Coordinates of C-alpha atoms in Angstrom, one line a residue:
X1 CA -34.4 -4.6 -8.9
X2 CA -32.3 -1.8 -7.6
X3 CA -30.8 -2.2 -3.8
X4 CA -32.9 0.7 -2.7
X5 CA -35.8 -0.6 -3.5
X6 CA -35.7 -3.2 -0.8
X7 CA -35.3 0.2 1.6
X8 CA -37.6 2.6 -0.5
X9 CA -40.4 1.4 -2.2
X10 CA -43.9 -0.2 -1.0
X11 CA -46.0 0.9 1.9
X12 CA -43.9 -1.8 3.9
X13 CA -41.0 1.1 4.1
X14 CA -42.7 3.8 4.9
X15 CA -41.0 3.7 8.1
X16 CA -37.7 3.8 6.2
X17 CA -39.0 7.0 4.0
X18 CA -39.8 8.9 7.0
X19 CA -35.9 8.5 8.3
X20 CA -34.8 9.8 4.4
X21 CA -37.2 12.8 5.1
X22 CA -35.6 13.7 8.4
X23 CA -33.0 14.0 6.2
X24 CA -34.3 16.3 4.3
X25 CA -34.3 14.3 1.4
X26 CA -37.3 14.6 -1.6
X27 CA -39.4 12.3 -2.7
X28 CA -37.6 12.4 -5.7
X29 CA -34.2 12.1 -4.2
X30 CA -35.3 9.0 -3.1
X31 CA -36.6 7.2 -6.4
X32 CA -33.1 8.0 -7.9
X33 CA -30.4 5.2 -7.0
X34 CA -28.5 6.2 -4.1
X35 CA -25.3 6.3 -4.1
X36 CA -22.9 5.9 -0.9
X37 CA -19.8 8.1 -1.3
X38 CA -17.1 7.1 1.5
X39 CA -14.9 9.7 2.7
X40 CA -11.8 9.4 4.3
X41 CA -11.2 12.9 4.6
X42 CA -10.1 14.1 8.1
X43 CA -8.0 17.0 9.8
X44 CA -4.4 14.8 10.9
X45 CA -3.5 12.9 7.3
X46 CA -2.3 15.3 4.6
X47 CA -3.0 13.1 2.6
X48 CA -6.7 13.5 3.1
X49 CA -7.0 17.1 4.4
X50 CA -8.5 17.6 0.8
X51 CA -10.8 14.9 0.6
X52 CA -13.9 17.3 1.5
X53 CA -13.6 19.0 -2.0
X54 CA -12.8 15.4 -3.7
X55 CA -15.9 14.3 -2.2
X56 CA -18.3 17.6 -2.5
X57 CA -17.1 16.9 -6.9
X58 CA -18.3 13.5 -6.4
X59 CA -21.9 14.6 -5.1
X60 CA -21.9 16.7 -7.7
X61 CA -20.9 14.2 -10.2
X62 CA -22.9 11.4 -9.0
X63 CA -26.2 14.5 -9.0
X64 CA -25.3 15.5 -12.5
X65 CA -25.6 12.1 -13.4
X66 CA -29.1 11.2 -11.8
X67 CA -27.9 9.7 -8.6
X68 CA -28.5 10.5 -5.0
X69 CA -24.8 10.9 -3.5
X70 CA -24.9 10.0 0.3
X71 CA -21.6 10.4 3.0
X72 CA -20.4 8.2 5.3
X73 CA -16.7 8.4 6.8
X74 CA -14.0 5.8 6.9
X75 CA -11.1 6.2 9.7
X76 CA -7.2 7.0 8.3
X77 CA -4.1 6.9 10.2
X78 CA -1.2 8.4 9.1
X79 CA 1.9 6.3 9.0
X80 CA 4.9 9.0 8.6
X81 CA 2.9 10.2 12.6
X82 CA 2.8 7.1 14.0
X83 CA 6.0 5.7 12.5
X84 CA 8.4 4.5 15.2
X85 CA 6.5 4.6 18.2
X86 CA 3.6 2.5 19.7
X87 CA 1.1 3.9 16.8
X88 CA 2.5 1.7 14.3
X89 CA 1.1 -1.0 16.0
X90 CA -2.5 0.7 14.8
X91 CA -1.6 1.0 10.9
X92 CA -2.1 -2.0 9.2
X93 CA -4.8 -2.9 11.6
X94 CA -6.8 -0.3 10.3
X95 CA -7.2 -1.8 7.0
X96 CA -9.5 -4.7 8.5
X97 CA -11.7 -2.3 10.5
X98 CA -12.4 -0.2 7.4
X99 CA -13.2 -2.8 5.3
X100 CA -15.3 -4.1 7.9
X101 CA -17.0 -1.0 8.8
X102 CA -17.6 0.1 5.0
X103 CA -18.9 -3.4 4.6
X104 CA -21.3 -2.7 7.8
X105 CA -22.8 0.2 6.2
X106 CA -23.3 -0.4 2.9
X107 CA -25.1 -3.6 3.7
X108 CA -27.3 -2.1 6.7
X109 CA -28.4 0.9 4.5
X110 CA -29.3 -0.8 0.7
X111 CA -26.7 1.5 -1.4
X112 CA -27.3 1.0 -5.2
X113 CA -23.5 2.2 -5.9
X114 CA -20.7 3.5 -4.0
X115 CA -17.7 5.8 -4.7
X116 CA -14.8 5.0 -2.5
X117 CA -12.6 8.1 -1.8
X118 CA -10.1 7.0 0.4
X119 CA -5.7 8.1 -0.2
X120 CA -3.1 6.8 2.2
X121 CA -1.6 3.5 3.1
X122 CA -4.3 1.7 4.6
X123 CA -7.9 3.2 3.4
X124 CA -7.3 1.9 -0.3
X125 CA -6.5 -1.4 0.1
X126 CA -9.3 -1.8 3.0
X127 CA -11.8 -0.2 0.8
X128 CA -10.9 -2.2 -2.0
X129 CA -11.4 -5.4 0.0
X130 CA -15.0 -3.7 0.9
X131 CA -15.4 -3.4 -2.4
X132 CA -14.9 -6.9 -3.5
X133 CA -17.0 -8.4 -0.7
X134 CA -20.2 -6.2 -0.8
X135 CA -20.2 -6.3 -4.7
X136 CA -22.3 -3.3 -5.7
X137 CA -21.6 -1.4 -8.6
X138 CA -18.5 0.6 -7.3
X139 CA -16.0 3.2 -8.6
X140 CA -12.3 4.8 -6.9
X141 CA -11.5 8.5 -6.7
X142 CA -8.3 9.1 -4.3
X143 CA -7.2 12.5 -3.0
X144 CA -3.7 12.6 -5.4
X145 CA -0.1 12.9 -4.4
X146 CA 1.4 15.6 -3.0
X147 CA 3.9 17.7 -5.1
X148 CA 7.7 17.1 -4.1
X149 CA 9.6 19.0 -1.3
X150 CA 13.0 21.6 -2.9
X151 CA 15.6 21.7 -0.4
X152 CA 18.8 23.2 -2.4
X153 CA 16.6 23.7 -5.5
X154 CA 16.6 19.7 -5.9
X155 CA 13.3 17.6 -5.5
X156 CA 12.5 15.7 -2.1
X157 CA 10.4 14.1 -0.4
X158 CA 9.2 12.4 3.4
X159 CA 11.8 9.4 2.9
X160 CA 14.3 12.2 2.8
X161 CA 13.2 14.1 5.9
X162 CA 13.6 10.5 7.3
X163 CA 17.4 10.1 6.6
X164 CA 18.0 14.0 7.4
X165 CA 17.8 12.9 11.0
X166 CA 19.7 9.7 10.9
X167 CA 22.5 12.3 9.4
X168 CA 21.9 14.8 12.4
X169 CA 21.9 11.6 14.8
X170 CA 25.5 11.0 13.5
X171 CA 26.5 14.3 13.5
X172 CA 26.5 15.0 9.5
X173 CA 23.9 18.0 9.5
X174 CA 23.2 20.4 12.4
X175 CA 19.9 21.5 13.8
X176 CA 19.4 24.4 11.8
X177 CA 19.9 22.3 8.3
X178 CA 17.5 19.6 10.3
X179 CA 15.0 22.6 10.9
X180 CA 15.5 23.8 7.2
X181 CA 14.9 20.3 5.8
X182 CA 11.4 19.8 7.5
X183 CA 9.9 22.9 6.6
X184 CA 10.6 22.1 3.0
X185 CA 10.0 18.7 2.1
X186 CA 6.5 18.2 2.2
X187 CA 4.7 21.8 0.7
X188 CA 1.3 20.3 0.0
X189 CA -1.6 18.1 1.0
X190 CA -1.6 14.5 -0.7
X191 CA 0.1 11.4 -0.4
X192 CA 3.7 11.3 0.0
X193 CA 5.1 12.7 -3.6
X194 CA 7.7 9.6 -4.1
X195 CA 6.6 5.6 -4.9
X196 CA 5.3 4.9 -1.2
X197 CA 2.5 2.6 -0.1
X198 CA -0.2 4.9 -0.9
X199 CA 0.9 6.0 -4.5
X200 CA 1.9 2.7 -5.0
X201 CA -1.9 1.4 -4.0
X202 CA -3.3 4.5 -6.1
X203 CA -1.6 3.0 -8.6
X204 CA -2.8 -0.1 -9.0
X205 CA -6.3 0.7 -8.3
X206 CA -6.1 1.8 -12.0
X207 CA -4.7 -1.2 -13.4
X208 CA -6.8 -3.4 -11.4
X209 CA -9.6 -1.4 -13.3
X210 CA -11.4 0.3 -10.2
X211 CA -10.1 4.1 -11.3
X212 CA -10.3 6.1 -14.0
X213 CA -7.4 7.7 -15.5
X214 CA -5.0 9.6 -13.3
X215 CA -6.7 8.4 -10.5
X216 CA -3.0 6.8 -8.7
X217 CA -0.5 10.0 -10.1
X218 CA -2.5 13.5 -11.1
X219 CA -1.3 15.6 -8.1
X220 CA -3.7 16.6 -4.9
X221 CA -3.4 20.0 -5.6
X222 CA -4.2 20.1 -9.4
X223 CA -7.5 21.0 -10.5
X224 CA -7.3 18.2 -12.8
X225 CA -7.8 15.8 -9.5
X226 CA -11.9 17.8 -9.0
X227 CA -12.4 17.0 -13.2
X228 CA -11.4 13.4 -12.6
X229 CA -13.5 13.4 -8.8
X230 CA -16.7 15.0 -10.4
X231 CA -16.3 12.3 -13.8
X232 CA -15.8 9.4 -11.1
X233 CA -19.0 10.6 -9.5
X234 CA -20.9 10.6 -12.9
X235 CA -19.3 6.9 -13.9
X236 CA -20.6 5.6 -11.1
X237 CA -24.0 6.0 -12.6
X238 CA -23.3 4.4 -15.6
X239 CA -21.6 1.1 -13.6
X240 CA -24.8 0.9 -11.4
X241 CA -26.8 1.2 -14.9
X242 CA -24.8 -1.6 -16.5
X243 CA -24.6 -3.6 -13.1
X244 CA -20.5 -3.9 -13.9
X245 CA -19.4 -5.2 -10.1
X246 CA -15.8 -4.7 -8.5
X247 CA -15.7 -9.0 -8.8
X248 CA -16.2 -8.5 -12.6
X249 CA -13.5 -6.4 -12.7
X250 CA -11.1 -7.7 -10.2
X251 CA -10.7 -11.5 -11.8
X252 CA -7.8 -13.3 -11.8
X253 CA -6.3 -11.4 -14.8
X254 CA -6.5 -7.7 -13.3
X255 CA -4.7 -9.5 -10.0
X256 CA -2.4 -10.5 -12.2
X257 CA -2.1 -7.4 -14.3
X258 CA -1.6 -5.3 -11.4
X259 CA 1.3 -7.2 -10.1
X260 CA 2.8 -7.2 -13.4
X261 CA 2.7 -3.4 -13.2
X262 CA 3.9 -3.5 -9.5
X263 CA 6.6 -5.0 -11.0
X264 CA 7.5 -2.5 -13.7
X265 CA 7.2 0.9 -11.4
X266 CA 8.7 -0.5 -8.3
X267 CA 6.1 -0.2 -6.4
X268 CA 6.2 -0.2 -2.4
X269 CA 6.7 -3.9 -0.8
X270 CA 3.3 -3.3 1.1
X271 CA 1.5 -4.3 -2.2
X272 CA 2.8 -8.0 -1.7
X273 CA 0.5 -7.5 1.9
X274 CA -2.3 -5.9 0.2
X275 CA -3.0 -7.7 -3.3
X276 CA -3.4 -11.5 -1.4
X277 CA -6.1 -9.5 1.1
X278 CA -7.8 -8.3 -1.9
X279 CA -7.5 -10.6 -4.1
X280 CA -9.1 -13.0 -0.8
X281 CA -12.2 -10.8 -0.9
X282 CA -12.4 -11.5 -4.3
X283 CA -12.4 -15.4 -4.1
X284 CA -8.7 -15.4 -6.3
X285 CA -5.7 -17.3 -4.9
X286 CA -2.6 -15.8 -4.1
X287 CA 0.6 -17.3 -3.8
X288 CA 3.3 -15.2 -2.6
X289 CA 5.8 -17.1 -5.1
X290 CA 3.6 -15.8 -8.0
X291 CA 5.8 -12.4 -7.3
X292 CA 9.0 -14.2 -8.5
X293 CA 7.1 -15.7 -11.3
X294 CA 5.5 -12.4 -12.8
X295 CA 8.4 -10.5 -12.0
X296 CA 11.2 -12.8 -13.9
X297 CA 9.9 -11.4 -16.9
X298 CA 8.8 -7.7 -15.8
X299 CA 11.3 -5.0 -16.6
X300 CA 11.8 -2.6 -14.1
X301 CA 10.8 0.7 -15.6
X302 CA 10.0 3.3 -13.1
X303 CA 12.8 4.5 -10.6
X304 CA 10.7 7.1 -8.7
X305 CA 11.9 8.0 -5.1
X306 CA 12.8 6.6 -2.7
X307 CA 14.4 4.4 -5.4
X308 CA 15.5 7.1 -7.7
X309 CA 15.0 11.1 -8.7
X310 CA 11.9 11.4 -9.6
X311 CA 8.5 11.8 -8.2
X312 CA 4.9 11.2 -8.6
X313 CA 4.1 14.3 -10.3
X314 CA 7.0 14.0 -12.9
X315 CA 5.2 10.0 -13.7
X316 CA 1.9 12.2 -14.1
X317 CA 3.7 14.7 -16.5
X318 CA 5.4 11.6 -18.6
X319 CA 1.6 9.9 -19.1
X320 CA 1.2 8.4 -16.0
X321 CA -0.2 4.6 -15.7
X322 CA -1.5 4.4 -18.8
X323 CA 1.3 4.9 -20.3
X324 CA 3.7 2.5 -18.7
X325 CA 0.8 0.1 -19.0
X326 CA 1.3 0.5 -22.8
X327 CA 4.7 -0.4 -22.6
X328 CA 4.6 -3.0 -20.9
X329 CA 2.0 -4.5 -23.9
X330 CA 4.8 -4.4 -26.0
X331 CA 6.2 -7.8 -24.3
X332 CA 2.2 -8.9 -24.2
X333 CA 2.8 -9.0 -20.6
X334 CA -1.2 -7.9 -19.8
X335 CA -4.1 -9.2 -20.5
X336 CA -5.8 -6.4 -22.3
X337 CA -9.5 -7.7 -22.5
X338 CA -10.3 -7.2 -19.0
X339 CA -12.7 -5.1 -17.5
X340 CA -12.5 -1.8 -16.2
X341 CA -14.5 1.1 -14.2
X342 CA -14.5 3.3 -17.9
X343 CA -17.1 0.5 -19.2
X344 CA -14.4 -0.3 -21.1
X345 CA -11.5 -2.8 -21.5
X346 CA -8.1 -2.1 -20.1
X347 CA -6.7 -2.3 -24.1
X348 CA -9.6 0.3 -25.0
X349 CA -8.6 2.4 -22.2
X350 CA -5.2 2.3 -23.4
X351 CA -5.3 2.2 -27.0
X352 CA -3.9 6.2 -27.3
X353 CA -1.6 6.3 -24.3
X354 CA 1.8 7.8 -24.8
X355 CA 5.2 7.2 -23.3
X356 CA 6.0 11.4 -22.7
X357 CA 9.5 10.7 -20.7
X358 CA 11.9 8.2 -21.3
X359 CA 13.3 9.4 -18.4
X360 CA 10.9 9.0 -15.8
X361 CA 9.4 5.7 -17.8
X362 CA 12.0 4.0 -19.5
X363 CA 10.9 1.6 -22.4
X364 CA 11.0 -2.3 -22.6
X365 CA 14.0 -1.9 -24.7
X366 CA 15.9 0.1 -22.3
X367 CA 14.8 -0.9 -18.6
X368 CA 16.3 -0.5 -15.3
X369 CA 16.6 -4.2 -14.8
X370 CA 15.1 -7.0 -16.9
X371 CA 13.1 -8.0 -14.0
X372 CA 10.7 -6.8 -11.6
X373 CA 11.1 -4.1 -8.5
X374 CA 10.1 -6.3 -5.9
X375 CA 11.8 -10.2 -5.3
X376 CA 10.4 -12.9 -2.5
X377 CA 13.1 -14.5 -1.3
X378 CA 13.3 -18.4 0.5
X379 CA 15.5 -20.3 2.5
X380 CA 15.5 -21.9 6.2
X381 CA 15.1 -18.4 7.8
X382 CA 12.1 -17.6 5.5
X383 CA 10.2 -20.8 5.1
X384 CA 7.5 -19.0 3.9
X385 CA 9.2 -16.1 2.1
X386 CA 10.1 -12.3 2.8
X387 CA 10.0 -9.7 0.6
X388 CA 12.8 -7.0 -0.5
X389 CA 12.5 -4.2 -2.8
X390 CA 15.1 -5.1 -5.0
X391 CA 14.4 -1.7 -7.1
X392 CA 15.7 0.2 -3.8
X393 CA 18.9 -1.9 -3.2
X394 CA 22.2 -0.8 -4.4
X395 CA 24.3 -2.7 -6.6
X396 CA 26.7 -3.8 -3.9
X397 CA 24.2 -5.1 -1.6
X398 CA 22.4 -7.4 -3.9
X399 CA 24.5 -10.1 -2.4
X400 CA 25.7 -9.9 1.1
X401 CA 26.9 -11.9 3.9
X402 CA 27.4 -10.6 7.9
X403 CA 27.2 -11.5 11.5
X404 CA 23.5 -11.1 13.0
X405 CA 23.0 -8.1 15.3
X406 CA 19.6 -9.3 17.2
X407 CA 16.9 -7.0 18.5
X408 CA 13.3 -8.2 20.1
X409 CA 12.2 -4.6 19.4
X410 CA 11.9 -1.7 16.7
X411 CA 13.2 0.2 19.9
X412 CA 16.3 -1.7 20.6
X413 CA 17.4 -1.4 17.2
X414 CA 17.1 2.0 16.8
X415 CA 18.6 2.6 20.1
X416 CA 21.6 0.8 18.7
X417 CA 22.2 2.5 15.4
X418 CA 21.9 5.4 17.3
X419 CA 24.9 4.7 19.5
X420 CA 27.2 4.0 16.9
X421 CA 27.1 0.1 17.9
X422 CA 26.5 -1.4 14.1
X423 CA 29.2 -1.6 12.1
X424 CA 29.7 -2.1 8.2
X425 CA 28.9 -5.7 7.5
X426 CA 26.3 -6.5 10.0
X427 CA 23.3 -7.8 9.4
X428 CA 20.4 -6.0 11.9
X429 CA 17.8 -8.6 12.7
X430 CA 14.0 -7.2 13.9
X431 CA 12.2 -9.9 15.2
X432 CA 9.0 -10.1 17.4
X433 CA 7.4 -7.0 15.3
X434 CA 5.0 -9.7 12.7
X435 CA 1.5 -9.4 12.6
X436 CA 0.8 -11.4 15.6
X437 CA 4.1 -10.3 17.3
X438 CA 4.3 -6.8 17.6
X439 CA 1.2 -7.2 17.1
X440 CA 0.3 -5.2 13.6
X441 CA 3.6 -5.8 11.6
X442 CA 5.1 -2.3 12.2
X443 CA 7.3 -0.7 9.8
X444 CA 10.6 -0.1 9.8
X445 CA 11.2 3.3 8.5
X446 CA 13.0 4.8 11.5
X447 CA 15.8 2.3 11.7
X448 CA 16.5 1.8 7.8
X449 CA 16.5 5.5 7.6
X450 CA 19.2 5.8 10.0
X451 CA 21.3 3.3 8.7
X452 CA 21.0 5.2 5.0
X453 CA 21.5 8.6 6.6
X454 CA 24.7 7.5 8.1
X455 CA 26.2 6.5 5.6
X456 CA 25.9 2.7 6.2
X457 CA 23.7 2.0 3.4
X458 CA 26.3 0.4 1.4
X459 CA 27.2 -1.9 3.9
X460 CA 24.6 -2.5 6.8
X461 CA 21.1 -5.0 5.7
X462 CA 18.2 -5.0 8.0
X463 CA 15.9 -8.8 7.9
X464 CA 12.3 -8.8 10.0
X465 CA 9.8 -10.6 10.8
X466 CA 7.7 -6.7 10.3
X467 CA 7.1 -4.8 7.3
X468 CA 9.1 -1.4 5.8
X469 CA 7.4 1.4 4.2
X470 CA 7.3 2.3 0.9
X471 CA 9.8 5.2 1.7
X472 CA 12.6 2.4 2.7
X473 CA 15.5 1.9 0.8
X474 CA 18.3 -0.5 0.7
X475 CA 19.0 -3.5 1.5
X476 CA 16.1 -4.5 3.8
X477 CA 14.1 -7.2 3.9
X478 CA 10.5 -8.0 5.5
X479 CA 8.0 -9.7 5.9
X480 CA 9.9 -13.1 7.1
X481 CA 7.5 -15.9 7.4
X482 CA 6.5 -17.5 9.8
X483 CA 7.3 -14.6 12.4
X484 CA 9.4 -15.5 15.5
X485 CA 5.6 -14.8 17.6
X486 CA 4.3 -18.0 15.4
X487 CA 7.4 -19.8 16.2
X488 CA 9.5 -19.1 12.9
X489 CA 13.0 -19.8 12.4
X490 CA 14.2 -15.8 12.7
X491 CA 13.3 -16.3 16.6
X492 CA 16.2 -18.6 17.2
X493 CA 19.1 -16.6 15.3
X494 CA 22.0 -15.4 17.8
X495 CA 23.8 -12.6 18.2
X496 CA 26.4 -13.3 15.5
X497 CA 25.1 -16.0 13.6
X498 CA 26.4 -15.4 9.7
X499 CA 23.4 -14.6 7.3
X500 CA 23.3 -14.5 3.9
X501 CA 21.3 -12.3 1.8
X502 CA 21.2 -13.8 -2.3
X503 CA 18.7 -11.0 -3.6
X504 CA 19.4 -12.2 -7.7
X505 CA 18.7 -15.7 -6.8
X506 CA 15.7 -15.0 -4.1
X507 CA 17.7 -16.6 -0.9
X508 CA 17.8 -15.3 2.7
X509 CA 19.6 -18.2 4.6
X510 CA 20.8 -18.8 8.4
X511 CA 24.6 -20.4 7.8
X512 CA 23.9 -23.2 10.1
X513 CA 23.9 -26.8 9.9
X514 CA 20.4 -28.6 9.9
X515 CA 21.4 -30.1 12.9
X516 CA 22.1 -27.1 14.5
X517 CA 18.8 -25.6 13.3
X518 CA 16.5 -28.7 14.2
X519 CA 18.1 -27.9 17.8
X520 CA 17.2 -24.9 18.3
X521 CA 13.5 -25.2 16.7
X522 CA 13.2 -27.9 19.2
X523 CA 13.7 -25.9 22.3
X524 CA 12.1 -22.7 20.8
X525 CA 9.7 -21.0 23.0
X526 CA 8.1 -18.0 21.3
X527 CA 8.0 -15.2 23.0
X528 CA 4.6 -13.5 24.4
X529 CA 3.4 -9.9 25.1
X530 CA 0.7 -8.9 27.3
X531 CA -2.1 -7.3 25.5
X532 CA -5.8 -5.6 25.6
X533 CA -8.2 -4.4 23.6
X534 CA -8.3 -4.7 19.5
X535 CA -4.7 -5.6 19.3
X536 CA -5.7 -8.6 21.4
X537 CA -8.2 -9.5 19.2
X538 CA -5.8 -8.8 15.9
X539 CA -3.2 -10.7 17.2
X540 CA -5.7 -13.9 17.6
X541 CA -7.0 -13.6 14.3
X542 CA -4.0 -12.4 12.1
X543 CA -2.6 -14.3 9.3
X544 CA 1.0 -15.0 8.0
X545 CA 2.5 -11.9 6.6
X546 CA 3.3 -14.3 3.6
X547 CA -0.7 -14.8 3.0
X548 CA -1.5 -10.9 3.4
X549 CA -2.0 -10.4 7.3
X550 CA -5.3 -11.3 6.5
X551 CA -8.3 -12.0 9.3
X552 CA -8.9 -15.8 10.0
X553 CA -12.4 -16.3 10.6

């Protein structure tokens, strides 16, 4: 029995029929399996400003295919807007109330199917998790990346524009190079062109199996990007004929194969806050740990921006996914019989994929490193772990030692590098910006920028108990568990305390004795904030970042 049918059929639902003709929809229309098609789009995100035409080739799609496509929104915020001010605090948030809210409709309304359509940071992974927990026959389609920035003739992108005024802060550029920087680095709609969150969760949507090809790199702006929107409608049709649910798809092994290829193109260290919440909905455990596990014997392949030269659309051009997913079968480092939205396995899918650009994806036999792009690292000021995009780091910074320089606040910090007051060596310590601290784990783009963008990047690491975005690089390290708010060991560092920072052997310790330590936990009082409203509400709910920020209920 279809889901409709419980809404449609019998004289039981009349009632419901009259409401589908006050929407003008036929008789007909109505005996065909409807098909939910969430949109994201809206008018502030550029990465969704084109999601009206991605969604009008689903409806077509989804009609082609015998299917009755109906719209319903999902909310977006746009991290590079609300980076370093009080809107951060609503960004990661968001990904619970769009799961929720996706969940709330599907369920109220009796959807046979659903096409998700969502791009940026926070809509994939929350409609993902929506996904997994409703468990109707559903299929991805995101908006696509946006094509790089030129500034000099040379490729750019937002983490860039992000460093450009770190360098004016210190006085390396002036205002006009400032003002000639921002007008050219982002030229399209789309997700951010380099490796960020979004990309990063594009991405992995098709190795988890939920996205057709080209679905996580074939630019916003490519016509391509309609072709694969209207064949993502039609698909959907044949999943909701076949009955192939997201929890068939999303087992242990796609979890699994999709941090593996996290792994290989050095994807943004959001995914290690976004796989455990999906993988939750899905009923799969989680271990943050499994990261160092999968990732000592990953080769790092991909070096796109911010960790390297090249961009989104120049991993489209070399074969995109597929074919780093290929390479990565050479070490039998997937499993291959999983499977997929395509009605077909992940192997099948892959069977003719073809590694275009050495350059952009290098081969197993010629990696980057011979392990993954993103390490969790342990010791007594990360019981629980943190995470560091190793990928990102240079060379020199793998391994570091310096005195603490301690900030309750994003604000403090910045206000600091600003004035010149850190110094090569330090060690800049976040803390009171967790999920429950700040609350909603803000990131840290603002301050790591600076430090890069004056020239302290070789020298200057950044620990909190918050997150970074997918457009950080360097030496910095989130996600350090249990936050200071939950009484965690990063809430009693001082103002000069020595950390050290062991990247290649996963260690972030506090160079004190134990008996030093135990002191302070004892007479550690967490800190609390006054707040109101959903935050409130977030912060009395929210998970560990180490378990994925997820909702206790």
């Amino acid at each position: 029995m279809m889901m409709k049918d419980k809404v449609v059929n019998g004289p039981q639902n009349a009632t419901h029929r009259s409401l589908y003709h006050a929407l003008g929809l036929t008789e007909e229309e109505q005996q065909r399996p409807l098909i939910a098609v969430v949109s994201s789009y809206n008018e502030i995100v550029p990465g969704h400003m084109n999601l009206d035409k991605i969604v009008d080739a689903v409806k077509l799609g989804v009609a082609m295919a015998g299917g009755t496509p109906i719209v319903f929104p999902a909310i977006a915020v746009c991290d590079g807007i609300a980076m370093g001010h009080e809107g951060m605090k609503y960004s990661l948030v968001t990904r619970d109330l769009i799961a929720d809210s996706t969940e709330a409709m599907l369920k109220a309304h009796g959807f046979d199917g659903v096409v998700m359509v969502p791009n940026c940071d926070k809509n994939v992974p929350g409609l993902l998790m929506a996904a997994a927990r409703v468990n109707i026959p559903a299929i991805f389609v995101s908006g696509g990346p946006m094509l790089a920035g030129r500034v000099d003739g040379k490729k750019t992108s937002l983490s860039s524009m992000f460093e450009a005024v770190g360098a004016y802060t210190a006085g390396k550029i002036d205002e006009a190079r400032l003002t000639y920087c921002e007008k050219n680095t982002c030229p399209t709609c789309g997700s951010c062109s380099g490796m960020y969150t979004a990309n990063s969760m594009n991405c992995l949507t098709e190795v988890l199996g939920m996205g057709l090809k080209g679905n996580g790199t074939i630019p916003a702006v490519y016509s391509a990007r309609i072709e694969l929107a209207k064949h993502a409608g039609m698909q959907i049709m044949e999943l909701v004929r076949r009955n192939i649910r997201p929890r068939d798809i999303m087992t242990p092994a796609a979890i699994r194969n999709a941090l593996t290829a996290d792994m290989a193109l050095g994807c943004s260290t959001n995914s290690m806050l976004h796989l455990p919440a999906i993988a939750n909905e899905c009923g799969v455990a989680f271990d943050l740990d499994l990261a160092n596990e999968v990732s000592a014997v990953t080769p790092n392949l991909c070096h796109l921006a911010p960790a390297g030269p090249t961009y989104m659309e120049d991993l489209n051009a070399a074969g995109g996914v597929y074919a780093v997913l290929k390479e990565l079968t050479k070490k039998n480092l997937l499993d291959t019989s999983v499977m997929t939205v395509t009605g077909k396995t992940l192997g099948e899918n892959i069977a003719d994929a073809v590694n275009i650009d050495t350059s952009v994806i290098r081969t197993v036999e010629n990696p980057y490193s011979a392990t993954g792009g993103i390490a969790v690292l342990h010791g007594n000021l990360a019981p629980e772990g943190s995470v560091v995009k190793r990928s990102a780091v240079l060379p020199e910074m793998l391994v570091h030692e310096g005195p603490a320089r301690v900030f309750e606040s994003e604000e403090d910090a910045q206000a600091a590098i600003n004035e010149g007051k850190i110094k090569p060596g330090d060690v800049v310590v976040i803390r009171y910006e967790g999920p429950k601290g700040g609350p909603g784990m803000r990131e840290m783009l603002n301050p790591t920028s600076a430090i890069m963008g004056m020239g302290l990047g070789n020298s200057v690491a950044l620990i909190t108990d918050g997150r970074f975005s997918g457009a950080t690089r360097g030496a910095c390290i989130g996600h350090v568990s249990p936050e200071a708010a939950a009484g965690g060991p990063i809430g009693i560092v001082k103002e000069g305390d020595i950390i050290s920072i062991d990247i290649p052997n996963n260690k972030l310790e506090l160079k004190i004795s134990d008996e030093e330590l135990a002191q302070r936990m004892a007479s550690f009082v967490p800190k609390k904030k006054e707040l109101s409203g959903y935050l409130k509400r977030y912060a009395a709910l929210v998970s560990s970042g180490a378990k994925g920020a997820i909702l206790n209920v």
